[in-house]
Tab-separated table of C-alpha atoms and ligand atoms in Angstrom:
chain	number	residue	atom	x	y	z
S	1378	UNK	CA	0.498	-0.218	0.167
S	1379	UNK	CA	1.655	3.005	-1.482
S	1380	UNK	CA	0.455	7.078	-0.209
S	1381	UNK	CA	0.497	9.453	-2.790
S	1382	UNK	CA	-0.041	12.780	-1.640
S	1383	UNK	CA	-0.903	15.856	-4.714
S	1384	UNK	CA	-0.228	19.552	-3.687
S	1385	UNK	CA	-2.709	21.172	-5.278
S	1386	UNK	CA	-6.282	21.224	-7.342
S	1387	UNK	CA	-5.943	23.033	-11.181
S	1388	UNK	CA	-5.238	21.480	-14.037
S	1389	UNK	CA	-2.888	19.548	-13.331
S	1390	UNK	CA	-3.374	17.692	-9.548
S	1391	UNK	CA	-7.401	17.764	-9.902
S	1392	UNK	CA	-6.174	15.650	-13.280
S	1393	UNK	CA	-3.098	13.631	-11.795
S	1394	UNK	CA	-5.447	12.814	-7.985
S	1395	UNK	CA	-8.275	11.274	-10.333
S	1396	UNK	CA	-5.852	9.335	-12.240
S	1397	UNK	CA	-4.216	8.641	-9.959
S	1398	UNK	CA	-7.521	7.192	-7.792
S	1399	UNK	CA	-8.289	5.198	-11.166
S	1400	UNK	CA	-5.225	2.885	-11.801
S	1401	UNK	CA	-3.660	2.535	-8.494
S	1402	UNK	CA	-4.717	0.094	-6.085
S	1403	UNK	CA	-7.746	0.498	-3.692
S	1404	UNK	CA	-5.608	0.000	-0.643
S	1405	UNK	CA	-3.118	2.602	-1.709
S	1406	UNK	CA	-4.026	6.390	-0.372
S	1407	UNK	CA	-4.370	9.613	-2.409
S	1408	UNK	CA	-5.178	12.567	-0.463
S	1409	UNK	CA	-5.531	15.810	-2.190
S	1410	UNK	CA	-4.078	19.086	-0.218
S	1411	UNK	CA	-5.811	22.891	-1.406
S	1412	UNK	CA	-5.645	25.671	-0.253
S	1413	UNK	CA	-9.267	26.793	-2.024
S	1414	UNK	CA	-12.359	24.833	-1.276
S	1415	UNK	CA	-13.090	25.353	-5.021
S	1416	UNK	CA	-12.170	24.722	-8.590
S	1417	UNK	CA	-11.599	27.797	-10.362
S	1418	UNK	CA	-10.880	26.439	-14.628
S	1419	UNK	CA	-8.882	29.595	-15.179
S	1420	UNK	CA	-9.335	30.023	-18.904
S	1421	UNK	CA	-12.829	30.845	-18.846
S	1422	UNK	CA	-12.126	33.904	-15.954
S	1423	UNK	CA	-11.614	35.053	-20.135
S	1424	UNK	CA	-15.580	35.774	-20.004
S	1425	UNK	CA	-16.332	36.274	-15.620
S	1426	UNK	CA	-13.813	39.706	-16.506
S	1427	UNK	CA	-16.429	40.715	-19.831
S	1428	UNK	CA	-19.621	40.301	-17.529
S	1429	UNK	CA	-20.595	36.986	-20.564
S	1430	UNK	CA	-20.153	34.756	-17.206
S	1431	UNK	CA	-19.945	34.813	-13.141
S	1432	UNK	CA	-18.179	33.561	-10.656
S	1433	UNK	CA	-20.534	29.521	-10.516
S	1434	UNK	CA	-19.409	29.462	-13.835
S	1435	UNK	CA	-16.359	29.210	-14.230
S	1436	UNK	CA	-15.575	27.413	-9.806
S	1437	UNK	CA	-17.221	23.908	-8.352
S	1438	UNK	CA	-16.704	23.149	-5.304
S	1439	UNK	CA	-13.528	20.233	-4.796
S	1440	UNK	CA	-15.059	18.102	-1.625
S	1441	UNK	CA	-17.507	17.084	-2.750
S	1442	UNK	CA	-16.631	15.497	-6.062
S	1443	UNK	CA	-13.550	14.632	-3.797
S	1444	UNK	CA	-15.975	12.376	-1.432
S	1445	UNK	CA	-17.425	10.864	-4.049
S	1446	UNK	CA	-14.469	9.535	-5.326
S	1447	UNK	CA	-12.980	8.375	-2.243
S	1448	UNK	CA	-10.214	11.003	-2.356
S	1449	UNK	CA	-9.300	12.641	1.423
S	1450	UNK	CA	-9.048	16.020	0.579
S	1451	UNK	CA	-7.680	18.634	2.893
S	1452	UNK	CA	-8.011	22.627	2.503
S	1453	UNK	CA	-5.011	23.201	3.549
S	1454	UNK	CA	-1.136	24.645	1.940
S	1455	UNK	CA	1.169	22.651	1.430
S	1456	UNK	CA	4.618	24.588	3.719
S	1457	UNK	CA	7.266	22.389	2.883
S	1458	UNK	CA	8.323	19.425	2.172
S	1459	UNK	CA	10.307	17.688	4.217
S	1460	UNK	CA	11.128	14.616	1.500
S	1461	UNK	CA	14.463	12.516	4.214
S	1462	UNK	CA	11.610	13.048	7.598
S	1463	UNK	CA	10.508	15.814	9.456
S	1464	UNK	CA	12.689	15.063	12.764
S	1465	UNK	CA	15.678	12.284	13.846
S	1466	UNK	CA	12.371	10.336	15.161
S	1467	UNK	CA	10.024	10.565	11.809
S	1468	UNK	CA	12.635	10.143	8.546
S	1469	UNK	CA	9.008	8.708	6.307
S	1470	UNK	CA	8.435	11.599	3.557
S	1471	UNK	CA	6.840	13.814	4.744
S	1472	UNK	CA	4.702	18.093	4.032
S	1473	UNK	CA	3.376	20.627	6.252
S	1474	UNK	CA	0.281	22.410	5.740
S	1475	UNK	CA	-1.359	24.555	6.657
S	1476	UNK	CA	-4.956	24.226	7.171
S	1477	UNK	CA	-6.976	27.109	5.855
S	1478	UNK	CA	-10.678	28.425	5.033
S	1479	UNK	CA	-13.629	28.985	7.705
S	1480	UNK	CA	-13.418	25.661	9.194
S	1481	UNK	CA	-12.453	24.275	13.499
S	1482	UNK	CA	-8.834	23.732	12.070
S	1483	UNK	CA	-8.640	27.521	9.543
S	1484	UNK	CA	-5.001	27.966	11.080
S	1485	UNK	CA	-3.752	24.666	11.928
S	1486	UNK	CA	-0.837	22.781	11.344
S	1487	UNK	CA	-0.458	19.068	10.015
S	1488	UNK	CA	2.600	16.692	8.979
S	1489	UNK	CA	1.236	15.144	6.298
S	1490	UNK	CA	3.189	11.446	5.504
S	1491	UNK	CA	3.709	10.511	1.688
S	1492	UNK	CA	5.254	7.904	-0.029
S	1493	UNK	CA	5.274	9.606	-2.980
S	1494	UNK	CA	4.225	13.545	-3.253
S	1495	UNK	CA	2.977	15.577	-6.482
S	1496	UNK	CA	3.848	19.185	-6.636
S	1497	UNK	CA	0.722	20.090	-8.421
S	1498	UNK	CA	0.448	24.127	-6.809
S	1499	UNK	CA	0.798	25.809	-10.485
S	1500	UNK	CA	1.985	29.779	-10.259
S	1501	UNK	CA	2.113	32.967	-7.782
S	1502	UNK	CA	0.907	35.705	-9.713
S	1503	UNK	CA	4.080	37.342	-8.152
S	1504	UNK	CA	2.413	41.269	-9.086
S	1505	UNK	CA	4.684	42.486	-6.848
S	1506	UNK	CA	7.727	42.485	-9.661
S	1507	UNK	CA	5.546	45.862	-10.360
S	1508	UNK	CA	5.226	48.618	-8.889
S	1509	UNK	CA	1.767	49.218	-8.592
S	1510	UNK	CA	0.946	46.682	-10.627
S	1511	UNK	CA	-2.593	44.227	-9.444
S	1512	UNK	CA	-5.953	44.464	-8.121
S	1513	UNK	CA	-4.129	45.511	-4.767
S	1514	UNK	CA	-2.297	48.582	-6.781
S	1515	UNK	CA	-4.304	50.733	-9.726
S	1516	UNK	CA	-4.382	47.547	-12.647
S	1517	UNK	CA	-7.189	44.666	-13.352
S	1518	UNK	CA	-6.969	41.407	-13.541
S	1519	UNK	CA	-8.690	38.072	-15.128
S	1520	UNK	CA	-5.940	35.004	-13.608
S	1521	UNK	CA	-8.927	34.189	-10.265
S	1522	UNK	CA	-12.199	34.383	-10.901
S	1523	UNK	CA	-12.744	37.023	-7.882
S	1524	UNK	CA	-9.948	38.789	-9.889
S	1525	UNK	CA	-11.956	38.937	-13.101
S	1526	UNK	CA	-15.582	39.381	-10.918
S	1527	UNK	CA	-14.158	42.812	-10.176
S	1528	UNK	CA	-12.373	43.503	-13.464
S	1529	UNK	CA	-16.879	42.564	-15.060
S	1530	UNK	CA	-17.634	45.607	-12.428
S	1531	UNK	CA	-14.655	47.587	-13.811
S	1532	UNK	CA	-15.572	47.412	-16.825
S	1533	UNK	CA	-19.418	48.058	-16.585
S	1534	UNK	CA	-18.991	51.234	-14.618
S	1535	UNK	CA	-16.330	52.492	-17.234
S	1536	UNK	CA	-18.973	51.279	-20.287
S	1537	UNK	CA	-22.159	53.515	-18.597
S	1538	UNK	CA	-19.311	56.399	-18.481
S	1539	UNK	CA	-18.587	55.531	-22.298
S	1540	UNK	CA	-22.728	55.710	-22.336
S	1541	UNK	CA	-23.155	59.559	-20.828
S	1542	UNK	CA	-20.370	60.019	-23.558
S	1543	UNK	CA	-17.275	59.722	-21.646
S	1544	UNK	CA	-14.046	58.939	-24.400
S	1545	UNK	CA	-12.096	56.050	-22.724
S	1546	UNK	CA	-8.977	54.727	-22.821
S	1547	UNK	CA	-8.148	50.500	-22.178
S	1548	UNK	CA	-5.108	48.886	-21.870
S	1549	UNK	CA	-4.408	45.262	-21.524
S	1550	UNK	CA	-1.592	42.906	-22.490
S	1551	UNK	CA	1.345	42.265	-19.703
S	1552	UNK	CA	2.270	43.726	-16.712
S	1553	UNK	CA	5.682	42.345	-16.844
S	1554	UNK	CA	9.182	41.482	-19.133
S	1555	UNK	CA	9.184	38.357	-17.263
S	1556	UNK	CA	5.880	37.729	-17.133
S	1557	UNK	CA	4.723	34.223	-19.589
S	1558	UNK	CA	0.202	33.189	-20.870
S	1559	UNK	CA	0.564	36.416	-23.187
S	1560	UNK	CA	-2.611	33.962	-24.833
S	1561	UNK	CA	-4.636	34.626	-21.808
S	1562	UNK	CA	-4.598	39.206	-22.448
S	1563	UNK	CA	-4.626	38.446	-26.260
S	1564	UNK	CA	-8.616	36.063	-25.560
S	1565	UNK	CA	-9.124	38.786	-22.493
S	1566	UNK	CA	-8.465	42.188	-25.590
S	1567	UNK	CA	-10.251	40.414	-28.054
S	1568	UNK	CA	-13.475	39.554	-25.441
S	1569	UNK	CA	-13.320	42.921	-24.510
S	1570	UNK	CA	-13.724	44.641	-28.156
S	1571	UNK	CA	-16.308	42.606	-28.902
S	1572	UNK	CA	-18.932	43.734	-25.578
S	1573	UNK	CA	-17.377	47.296	-26.105
S	1574	UNK	CA	-18.778	46.939	-29.231
S	1575	UNK	CA	-22.281	44.017	-28.501
S	1576	UNK	CA	-23.095	47.665	-26.064
S	1577	UNK	CA	-23.388	50.316	-28.740
S	1578	UNK	CA	-19.692	52.180	-27.117
S	1579	UNK	CA	-16.637	51.196	-29.363
S	1580	UNK	CA	-16.938	54.950	-31.055
S	1581	UNK	CA	-16.152	55.905	-27.745
S	1582	UNK	CA	-12.530	53.242	-26.935
S	1583	UNK	CA	-9.886	53.606	-27.477
S	1584	UNK	CA	-8.223	49.808	-26.668
S	1585	UNK	CA	-4.395	49.486	-26.385
S	1586	UNK	CA	-2.862	45.628	-25.990
S	1587	UNK	CA	0.333	46.376	-24.391
S	1588	UNK	CA	2.487	42.742	-24.716
S	1589	UNK	CA	6.766	41.871	-23.936
S	1590	UNK	CA	6.270	39.038	-26.785
S	1591	UNK	CA	9.245	40.896	-29.153
S	1592	UNK	CA	7.037	40.347	-32.042
S	1593	UNK	CA	2.309	40.666	-31.913
S	1594	UNK	CA	1.821	36.327	-32.722
S	1595	UNK	CA	4.277	35.618	-30.327
S	1596	UNK	CA	2.567	34.219	-27.830
S	1597	UNK	CA	5.504	33.843	-25.293
S	1598	UNK	CA	5.911	30.111	-27.750
S	1599	UNK	CA	8.352	31.751	-31.044
S	1600	UNK	CA	5.106	32.514	-32.303
S	1601	UNK	CA	3.262	29.658	-34.758
S	1602	UNK	CA	1.949	28.510	-38.515
S	1603	UNK	CA	-1.851	28.776	-38.711
S	1604	UNK	CA	-3.993	26.360	-41.737
S	1605	UNK	CA	-7.107	28.390	-42.324
S	1606	UNK	CA	-8.837	28.792	-45.703
S	1607	UNK	CA	-5.864	26.718	-48.295
S	1608	UNK	CA	-3.246	29.159	-46.921
S	1609	UNK	CA	-0.014	28.858	-43.811
S	1610	UNK	CA	-0.502	32.519	-42.044
S	1611	UNK	CA	1.854	33.506	-39.430
S	1612	UNK	CA	0.496	34.687	-36.298
S	1613	UNK	CA	2.330	37.418	-36.446
S	1614	UNK	CA	0.532	38.323	-39.455
S	1615	UNK	CA	-2.829	36.852	-38.433
S	1616	UNK	CA	-2.599	38.325	-35.245
S	1617	UNK	CA	-2.230	41.369	-36.723
S	1618	UNK	CA	-4.736	41.087	-39.201
S	1619	UNK	CA	-7.443	40.485	-36.677
S	1620	UNK	CA	-6.172	43.661	-33.888
S	1621	UNK	CA	-6.083	46.177	-37.199
S	1622	UNK	CA	-9.065	45.372	-38.018
S	1623	UNK	CA	-10.901	45.590	-34.949
S	1624	UNK	CA	-8.946	49.204	-34.492
S	1625	UNK	CA	-7.132	47.782	-31.283
S	1626	UNK	CA	-3.283	48.893	-31.870
S	1627	UNK	CA	-0.143	46.996	-29.991
S	1628	UNK	CA	3.264	48.120	-28.458
S	1629	UNK	CA	5.472	45.341	-28.670
S	1630	UNK	CA	8.485	44.370	-26.627
S	1631	UNK	CA	7.657	46.332	-23.486
S	1632	UNK	CA	8.044	46.047	-19.706
S	1633	UNK	CA	6.561	47.731	-17.186
S	1634	UNK	CA	8.552	49.372	-14.794
S	1635	UNK	CA	5.470	50.257	-12.324
S	1636	UNK	CA	2.103	51.478	-13.087
S	1637	UNK	CA	0.755	54.752	-11.449
S	1638	UNK	CA	-2.483	55.595	-10.962
S	1639	UNK	CA	-4.172	55.958	-14.779
S	1640	UNK	CA	-1.159	56.301	-15.441
S	1641	UNK	CA	1.940	52.133	-17.291
S	1642	UNK	CA	5.462	53.296	-17.372
S	1643	UNK	CA	7.022	51.877	-19.738
S	1644	UNK	CA	9.892	50.961	-21.141
S	1645	UNK	CA	10.769	49.022	-24.536
S	1646	UNK	CA	13.264	46.339	-25.540
S	1647	UNK	CA	15.205	50.218	-27.653
S	1648	UNK	CA	15.675	51.208	-24.197
S	1649	UNK	CA	13.047	53.767	-25.093
S	1650	UNK	CA	11.090	55.692	-21.405
S	1651	UNK	CA	7.398	56.862	-22.253
S	1652	UNK	CA	4.213	56.194	-19.904
S	1653	UNK	CA	0.741	54.842	-21.173
S	1654	UNK	CA	-2.189	56.659	-19.602
S	1655	UNK	CA	-5.316	54.328	-19.102
S	1656	UNK	CA	-8.797	54.680	-17.841
S	1657	UNK	CA	-8.996	50.943	-17.209
S	1658	UNK	CA	-5.994	48.723	-17.908
S	1659	UNK	CA	-6.090	44.666	-16.699
S	1660	UNK	CA	-2.463	43.533	-16.735
S	1661	UNK	CA	-0.754	39.279	-15.856
S	1662	UNK	CA	1.507	39.667	-13.567
S	1663	UNK	CA	4.640	37.474	-14.243
S	1664	UNK	CA	4.451	34.120	-12.046
S	1665	UNK	CA	6.694	32.364	-9.868
S	1666	UNK	CA	6.599	29.027	-7.492
S	1667	UNK	CA	5.029	29.038	-4.792
S	1668	UNK	CA	7.526	29.738	-2.129
S	1669	UNK	CA	7.821	25.854	-0.905
S	1670	UNK	CA	10.404	25.024	1.300
S	1671	UNK	CA	12.384	21.424	1.701
S	1672	UNK	CA	13.671	20.906	5.272
S	1673	UNK	CA	16.343	18.328	6.136
S	1674	UNK	CA	15.489	15.815	9.513
S	1675	UNK	CA	18.399	18.458	11.215
S	1676	UNK	CA	16.381	21.688	10.225
S	1677	UNK	CA	19.176	22.351	7.189
S	1678	UNK	CA	16.756	24.626	4.120
S	1679	UNK	CA	18.196	22.252	1.681
S	1680	UNK	CA	15.612	24.532	-0.604
S	1681	UNK	CA	17.922	24.945	-3.208
S	1682	UNK	CA	17.926	20.623	-3.640
S	1683	UNK	CA	14.569	21.356	-5.172
S	1684	UNK	CA	13.918	24.168	-6.605
S	1685	UNK	CA	14.503	26.809	-8.797
S	1686	UNK	CA	15.244	29.707	-7.953
S	1687	UNK	CA	12.104	30.401	-8.666
S	1688	UNK	CA	10.554	28.933	-6.487
S	1689	UNK	CA	10.301	26.452	-9.904
S	1690	UNK	CA	10.552	22.952	-9.152
S	1691	UNK	CA	13.187	21.335	-10.554
S	1692	UNK	CA	12.960	17.797	-12.750
S	1693	UNK	CA	14.698	15.443	-14.989
S	1694	UNK	CA	14.724	18.472	-17.825
S	1695	UNK	CA	18.842	19.102	-18.982
S	1696	UNK	CA	19.468	22.651	-16.649
S	1697	UNK	CA	23.054	23.391	-17.747
S	1698	UNK	CA	23.536	27.090	-18.929
S	1699	UNK	CA	23.358	27.065	-23.039
S	1700	UNK	CA	22.719	29.743	-25.954
S	1701	UNK	CA	19.884	30.321	-27.653
S	1702	UNK	CA	20.928	28.312	-30.540
S	1703	UNK	CA	21.590	24.726	-28.374
S	1704	UNK	CA	18.097	24.622	-27.057
S	1705	UNK	CA	17.058	21.436	-27.953
S	1706	UNK	CA	13.478	19.730	-26.801
S	1707	UNK	CA	15.033	17.129	-25.400
S	1708	UNK	CA	15.985	19.434	-22.736
S	1709	UNK	CA	12.452	19.831	-21.425
S	1710	UNK	CA	11.080	16.946	-19.106
S	1711	UNK	CA	9.794	13.664	-19.591
S	1712	UNK	CA	8.744	11.874	-16.489
S	1713	UNK	CA	8.547	14.776	-14.207
S	1714	UNK	CA	10.650	13.472	-11.527
S	1715	UNK	CA	12.642	15.619	-9.313
S	1716	UNK	CA	16.364	14.627	-9.622
S	1717	UNK	CA	17.338	15.008	-5.885
S	1718	UNK	CA	13.952	12.743	-4.653
S	1719	UNK	CA	12.862	10.334	-7.231
S	1720	UNK	CA	9.072	9.741	-5.097
S	1721	UNK	CA	8.611	13.529	-5.841
S	1722	UNK	CA	6.967	15.081	-8.950
S	1723	UNK	CA	6.029	18.183	-9.779
S	1724	UNK	CA	3.342	18.767	-13.263
S	1725	UNK	CA	2.159	21.973	-14.703
S	1726	UNK	CA	3.482	24.874	-14.165
S	1727	UNK	CA	4.867	24.190	-10.929
S	1728	UNK	CA	7.919	22.561	-12.067
S	1729	UNK	CA	10.647	24.064	-13.287
S	1730	UNK	CA	11.345	24.896	-17.946
S	1731	UNK	CA	15.129	24.819	-18.834
S	1732	UNK	CA	14.819	27.911	-20.570
S	1733	UNK	CA	11.949	29.543	-22.559
S	1734	UNK	CA	10.748	28.612	-25.653
S	1735	UNK	CA	10.357	32.268	-27.108
S	1736	UNK	CA	14.817	33.693	-27.068
S	1737	UNK	CA	15.193	35.981	-24.472
S	1738	UNK	CA	15.982	39.517	-25.165
S	1739	UNK	CA	18.154	41.986	-23.072
S	1740	UNK	CA	17.480	46.006	-23.347
S	1741	UNK	CA	19.086	48.773	-24.458
S	1742	UNK	CA	19.978	49.600	-20.442
S	1743	UNK	CA	21.123	46.141	-19.944
S	1744	UNK	CA	23.658	45.716	-23.310
S	1745	UNK	CA	24.591	49.005	-22.437
S	1746	UNK	CA	25.698	47.844	-18.503
S	1747	UNK	CA	27.044	45.190	-19.614
S	1748	UNK	CA	24.567	43.291	-17.785
S	1749	UNK	CA	24.196	39.207	-18.372
S	1750	UNK	CA	21.168	38.801	-20.410
S	1751	UNK	CA	18.027	37.523	-17.876
S	1752	UNK	CA	15.596	34.447	-18.830
S	1753	UNK	CA	12.028	35.647	-17.896
S	1754	UNK	CA	10.760	33.031	-15.490
S	1755	UNK	CA	8.731	30.336	-16.488
S	1756	UNK	CA	5.831	29.196	-16.188
S	1757	UNK	CA	3.587	26.304	-18.164
S	1758	UNK	CA	2.045	23.484	-18.277
S	1759	UNK	CA	4.139	20.003	-19.250
S	1760	UNK	CA	2.895	20.812	-22.866
S	1761	UNK	CA	7.369	21.899	-22.831
S	1762	UNK	CA	4.420	25.568	-24.574
S	1763	UNK	CA	7.171	27.902	-22.651
S	1764	UNK	CA	8.299	31.910	-22.066
S	1765	UNK	CA	8.755	34.811	-23.962
S	1766	UNK	CA	10.680	37.056	-26.069
S	1767	UNK	CA	12.008	39.954	-24.293
S	1768	UNK	CA	13.710	39.945	-20.677
S	1769	UNK	CA	13.574	41.900	-17.428
S	1770	UNK	CA	14.398	40.612	-14.205
I	987	LIG	C1	-6.955	34.086	-17.332
I	987	LIG	C2	-6.512	33.225	-18.696
I	987	LIG	C3	-6.621	32.371	-19.402
I	987	LIG	C4	-5.536	31.025	-20.185
I	987	LIG	N1	-6.665	30.341	-20.418
I	987	LIG	C5	-6.117	29.499	-21.454
I	987	LIG	C6	-5.711	28.347	-21.983
I	987	LIG	O1	-6.871	28.750	-23.503
I	987	LIG	N2	-5.391	27.226	-22.819
I	987	LIG	C7	-4.676	26.600	-21.834
I	987	LIG	O2	-4.645	25.716	-22.223
I	987	LIG	N3	-4.015	27.697	-20.092
I	987	LIG	C8	-4.478	28.692	-20.322
I	987	LIG	N4	-4.280	29.096	-19.555
I	987	LIG	C9	-3.341	28.570	-18.352
I	987	LIG	C10	-3.572	27.525	-17.266
I	987	LIG	O3	-4.659	28.136	-16.727
I	987	LIG	C11	-2.476	27.216	-16.323
I	987	LIG	O4	-1.647	26.363	-17.692
I	987	LIG	C12	-3.125	26.167	-15.486
I	987	LIG	O5	-4.517	27.024	-14.945
I	987	LIG	C13	-2.172	24.997	-15.191
I	987	LIG	O6	-2.623	24.521	-14.188
I	987	LIG	P1	-1.977	24.235	-13.116
I	987	LIG	O7	-2.324	22.552	-12.564
I	987	LIG	O8	0.120	24.544	-12.687
I	987	LIG	O9	-1.931	25.014	-11.680
I	987	LIG	P2	-3.566	26.194	-11.060
I	987	LIG	O10	-4.148	25.544	-12.358
I	987	LIG	O11	-2.915	26.949	-11.264
I	987	LIG	O12	-3.129	24.738	-9.921
I	987	LIG	C14	-2.825	24.429	-8.460
I	987	LIG	C15	-2.976	24.474	-7.859
I	987	LIG	O13	-2.363	24.272	-7.034
I	987	LIG	C16	-2.879	25.398	-5.692
I	987	LIG	N5	-1.552	25.735	-4.162
I	987	LIG	C17	-1.265	26.946	-4.411
I	987	LIG	N6	-0.468	27.195	-3.080
I	987	LIG	C18	-0.405	25.896	-3.028
I	987	LIG	C19	0.391	25.174	-2.023
I	987	LIG	N7	0.933	26.006	-1.082
I	987	LIG	N8	-0.127	24.524	-1.628
I	987	LIG	C20	-1.473	23.349	-1.953
I	987	LIG	N9	-1.763	23.739	-2.883
I	987	LIG	C21	-1.554	25.115	-3.870
I	987	LIG	C22	-3.554	25.931	-5.750
I	987	LIG	O14	-5.252	26.512	-5.582
I	987	LIG	C23	-4.892	26.014	-7.327
I	987	LIG	O15	-5.615	24.264	-6.689
I	987	LIG	C24	-4.966	30.232	-19.058
I	987	LIG	C25	-4.012	31.530	-17.596
I	987	LIG	C26	-4.318	32.471	-17.137
I	987	LIG	C27	-4.113	33.084	-16.389
């Protein structure tokens, strides 16, 4: 009998737990630990953020699903991993968790032993990387269902203003040079433009797509080719045509240095500094790992054995430093297994990719100061979709 602990109940954790329960024997145990009571189908937040779906349509409670499939669910956040045991007397691998929510156990900590551990904790939304970015600053987000609800609320208020004759400027995109997930911002800006037309206020709106992509249509994967209507079209042409048809302006190769009320202060790769005014801005944050630590039985911090400096978990990828020209598909992980501990795996965004897919670039300022190129913070799923064209640390 083996016990598998899955950390996180997003796309990857939920999938891992469901398949494990199906594939393992009845007396093997699968436990899920996740801090939120509900699952959020994140890709649909782009509809919530324009008011075309509500929160209940993109979330569902996890506990009844896990109960039905006899998977113990602990509403808790993992804090630290003890891969060789929590102390010299308790040598079974364990993860320290802290209960969340409003129940009697909220705030309590516990050591949860495991035979196998799957880290599927996804990203930390690192709004702090850009001063003023995010819902506690001066911009909006659609990264969580609650963020998207707030965004829809602000959009409604802006639509009301436009109906009263006011002109409004919307800025949508990435809030830092090291962002990934540009596709989500792209989808949101197209949804936004559609919704403004549907509400009859498009003529009162200026829409700017602000992105760290080197070219529009890069999507963090160095672009792609789309076969449609008998033609093969590069995604740059496809994306530019789509925006031109819809009157969406765009700024590429951009890093947001900081945000103040109604102003994004940006720097483009050639070193140009400028201010972009907005009435409403939805800007995605860069991602890091969620901040899990790892300790030896004697209490030594061994986090660097398990995690890369950006907090994502090191797996069976080739992390050797090499130039863009030498990157290969075979550098990417095959089993998602930790090289340090064979019973630990990382899935989804939680694993550390060996490098971005798009070529990292440095700003003019970086070059003049002879700083080493800085790779963007990467994330994404096991399909090896990866990061981005521009690079700011
Ligand atoms: C707006 C938006 C639209 C998107 N659209 C698409 C799309 O169309 N197609 C696509 O392929 N991808 C899309 N993505 C990306 C996609 O959502 C992610 O790749 C995917 O959610 C990653 O899954 P994950 O399981 O790794 O992380 P997540 O889905 O983020 O799940 C992480 C889980 O871990 C939990 N957790 C966090 N911290 C801890 C902790 N300390 N202990 C335990 N649990 C923890 C979280 O609560 C959550 O349950 C989109 C992303 C965004 C933001």
